[in-house]
Amino acid sequence: MADKPVYEEASIDGQPPKLASIPASDTTVWADASPLLQAACAGLRDGELIHGDNFNLFAAMSALEIMDPKMDSGIVCTYYSIDEAIENGAAPIPISLDSTIDVRCTIDIMDHLLACEAAWHKGHSLAQTVFSCIYLLRLDRTAPHALLHSYCRIIRATCKAVVSVVSDARTHEEEDLFTMTYGLPLNGDGDDKCLSILNAVEETISRQLRACKATSSKRRLPEDLEPLQSNPNLEEGFCKALLCRLRFRKHFFHVLSCMKRPQGRGLESARKHIASCLTELESILKSADFLRSCFDESCEGDIDDKTTASGFEPIGFDAMLNSRLSAPTPPRAIKILSWKKAVEYFVKLLHDLDVICSYSLDPHLESLLRFVVQFQKSQPDLVARSHLQLLLVQDGKLYGRDPFFAVINKAAALPEATKNHDIQKNESFLQLGMLVMNLLKILCTNAAWQRRKLGKFLQDWRVIYVQLELAFRNEYGEVSSSSNDENTCMKIFQHILLWVEEQTYWIAFRFLILGFELELYSTGEYCMVYWYLYAVLIKLTEKTHLMMAVSHDNAKRKGKKKKDSPKDLARESRIPPAVLFLQCYICLAEGLSMYLSRCLLL
Amino acid sequence: MEAKPEEKAEIEAPEIEYVSYGGEHHLPLIMNLVDQELSEPYSIFTYRYFVYLWPQLSFLAFHKGKCVGTVVCKMGEHRNTFRGYIAMLVVIKPYRGRGIATELVTRSIRMMMESGCEEVTLEAEVTNKGALALYGRLGFIRAKRLFHYYLNGVDAFRLKLLFPPPRQVL
C-alpha cells in the first residue's frame, strides 16, 4: 500500500485553476514534505487512525481536505487576490469607453448590488453577497467615476448601519452569519458625507434630465451641460432609470437613520421616507422595459432569473474572492436572488418597517404583546424584527421611555401612584423587570427560535413566582397589617403575583400555538395538543378574569363617592369581552380535542 | 395499473443483503454513496469518526454485490441522556421506495435500543418529505424547528424517537 494513495484524489471540476506561485520570503522557505507523507502512509495499517483525546465530531467536521472544492474555502478559483483580479481587468474604471454602455453597466451594477443586498438580508454572508463587488472592495479607485463612487459609498454606509442594528439586537445565536464582517472594508473615511455626495450626483442627473426634456421640446439649453451618454434618444430613459435608483438609496438610508433615533422620535419621518422608497421602487421596476429594449443584443436565458433589470450580467463581481472570509462555512456558490425577487423583498421589508413606524407606542403591555404577535404573523425578516426589538427595548426601558416596573404596575392593574414605590428595588422585582424585557426580545425573534426560548422561559417565570411568593410571605406572613404603606405593599404583591401567573399561562399558550405555525405537530398529535391548549386556556381565562375583576374594583374605588348607576351594576355582572373571547377558544380546543379523540378511536 | 417510474431497478425484496459495517473495505463504498447524494461535504475524518467509534451502528445494503444504501450513526451521553444520532442515510435513486432505507434505519435503531439508548435524534430538511414520512412512520416526533439550519437557507426539523423506559420492555 506504500506506493499507492490510500484514497482517491479529490477531483477538481472544469479546468485546473491558474497556478500562481506563492514566493518564498526572507523568513520563509518552501520544503518538500512528500517523503514525510509517503513514510506516514506506510506507518499505519488498514483502518487505523491516530487521534488526540480531543478528537470529537466537531473537530472532524471542521477538518477539510485541501484542494477539495466542496470543502476548501482557500482554493483559488479565478484570481488569487483582489489586486490580481483588478490587474486582469475584472473591474475596469471606466467600465466602458462607450459612455452609453458605461451607463448601462453602472445600472447593472446597481441592480446586482440590490439583489446581493437582499440575498444577504435573507441569510447569506456579506462577504459573498454585497462584498463580492470588486468596486466596493476597493472603493477609493472608483473616485473618477462619480456615479459608481457615490452609489458604492452609500451602499457601504447602509450595510454598516444595518449590521449595527442587527448586532445591537443581539440575536447572534440565530443568525450569526449576518453580522460577520471580518476583513471587510465596512468603515470608510468620509462615509458620513455619503448623502451629500449622492445628492450632488442626483442634482447633476436631474439637470441633465431637464436639459434633454428641454431639447426635445426645442427650447434652448440654459447651460452647457455634458450629456450623460452619447445616444440622445436614450438620454431621458437613462436619466430616469438612474434617478429612481439613487433616490431609493437616499430614502432608504434616511429610513434607517430616522428609525435609529431614540424613543421612537423619528418614526413619523421614517414613514415619509418609506413611502418615497416604495415610489422609487415602482419606478425602478418600470425602468426594466426601457433597459431591456435599448440595445440590439438580447440576453440569453430566462429574464426573470436575472439579477439585473436589463438582463445583462453585471461587471465587477466575484463571489469567490472573499471565500476565505466566509469561513467557517464550506465554500458554497450562493444563489443571488433575482432582481425581481430582490425588489419584492425590499417592498416587503419596507411594509414591515412601516407597520413598526405606525405603532403608537402603547404603554399597555397587553396591547403591545398583541401587536407583536400580530406583526409576526406576516413573517417579517431579520432586519425588520431587529428594528422592532430595538424600538421596544432601549436603555433597559420600554421604548427607552417607560421603566419596566411602571409597565408591570400598569399591567397588573395597580394604581398609578404605586409605580414609583420603593419595592421595585427589591431583588425579585428587578428580576421580574428583566424577565419582561427578555420576553419582549424573545417575541421579536424568528418563530423557530422563539418557541424554543419560550419553552425554556416558562421555567424562569415559575421560579420568579415562587420567589415573589416567598418574599411576600417573609414580609407579611398571614397577618394583615394596619399600616398604610404595608397595605400598599401587600396589594402590589397580590396583584403582581396574579399577573405573573397570567403571563406564565399566556407564554404556555404561545408555545403551544407556535407549534402549528412551525408544522411540528403530526395529525396524530393534534388531539393531545388541543387537550393541552384546553387545559392552559382554562387557567389563562381564570387568571385574566380575576385580573379584570381586580382592576374593576380599583376603578370602582376611585369613583366611590358617586352612586352606582344601573348601567354600572349591569356592566359589573357582564363577562368582559376579552374573557368571553378566551372562553370561545376553550370551547374550540375542547371540542377539537374530543372530536379528534373520537376519530382516533374509529 | 400505474406506469412504472423511470430508472426503477427490477428487484425482489429478499435480494437485498444487509450487512453491518465490517471494516476499511466498506468505507469507500459509504463515502461514495454519501458524496454523491448528500449536499453537505464531509472530510474523511468525519466518516472515520463514526465508523471507527461505532461500527456496530452503521449498515450497508447490497444488491447483487453493489452497494445501494447505507446508514451511519453514533451514540453517546448528551445532557444526562444516552442518545443515539443518525448522521447519514442514503439510498441511491433507482432503489428508493422499497423500504431499504426503513430497514437500514430500523437495524441501527434496534442496535441503539439494545445498547441502552433512551432516545434517537437526527435533523432533516423541512422540505424532505420522503425522510419525514419515513421517520414519522417509525414514531419520530418533530421536537424542534431549526431556522436556516442548512447553508442553502432551508430550515430543519430535529426529529426525536423516545424509547419506552426499560422496565416496560420485558
PDB file of N, CA and C in Angstrom, chain A residues 273 295 408 412 443 471 500:
ATOM      1  N   HIS A 273     -40.199  58.664   4.415  1.00  0.00           N
ATOM      2  CA  HIS A 273     -39.133  58.141   3.568  1.00  0.00           C
ATOM      3  C   HIS A 273     -39.485  56.758   3.042  1.00  0.00           C
ATOM      4  N   PHE A 295     -30.821  48.085 -26.271  1.00  0.00           N
ATOM      5  CA  PHE A 295     -29.715  47.528 -27.035  1.00  0.00           C
ATOM      6  C   PHE A 295     -30.229  46.454 -27.977  1.00  0.00           C
ATOM      7  N   ILE A 408     -45.120  47.075  34.431  1.00  0.00           N
ATOM      8  CA  ILE A 408     -45.718  45.942  35.145  1.00  0.00           C
ATOM      9  C   ILE A 408     -46.824  46.445  36.061  1.00  0.00           C
ATOM     10  N   ALA A 412     -50.538  45.082  35.856  1.00  0.00           N
ATOM     11  CA  ALA A 412     -51.109  44.365  36.991  1.00  0.00           C
ATOM     12  C   ALA A 412     -52.256  45.137  37.629  1.00  0.00           C
ATOM     13  N   LEU A 443     -39.960  37.580  21.820  1.00  0.00           N
ATOM     14  CA  LEU A 443     -41.109  37.664  20.921  1.00  0.00           C
ATOM     15  C   LEU A 443     -40.754  38.300  19.585  1.00  0.00           C
ATOM     16  N   ALA A 471     -41.002  35.958  49.151  1.00  0.00           N
ATOM     17  CA  ALA A 471     -40.698  37.303  49.640  1.00  0.00           C
ATOM     18  C   ALA A 471     -41.930  37.889  50.327  1.00  0.00           C
ATOM     19  N   VAL A 500     -48.266  37.655  37.213  1.00  0.00           N
ATOM     20  CA  VAL A 500     -47.202  36.732  36.797  1.00  0.00           C
ATOM     21  C   VAL A 500     -47.802  35.396  36.360  1.00  0.00           C
TER      22      VAL A 500
END
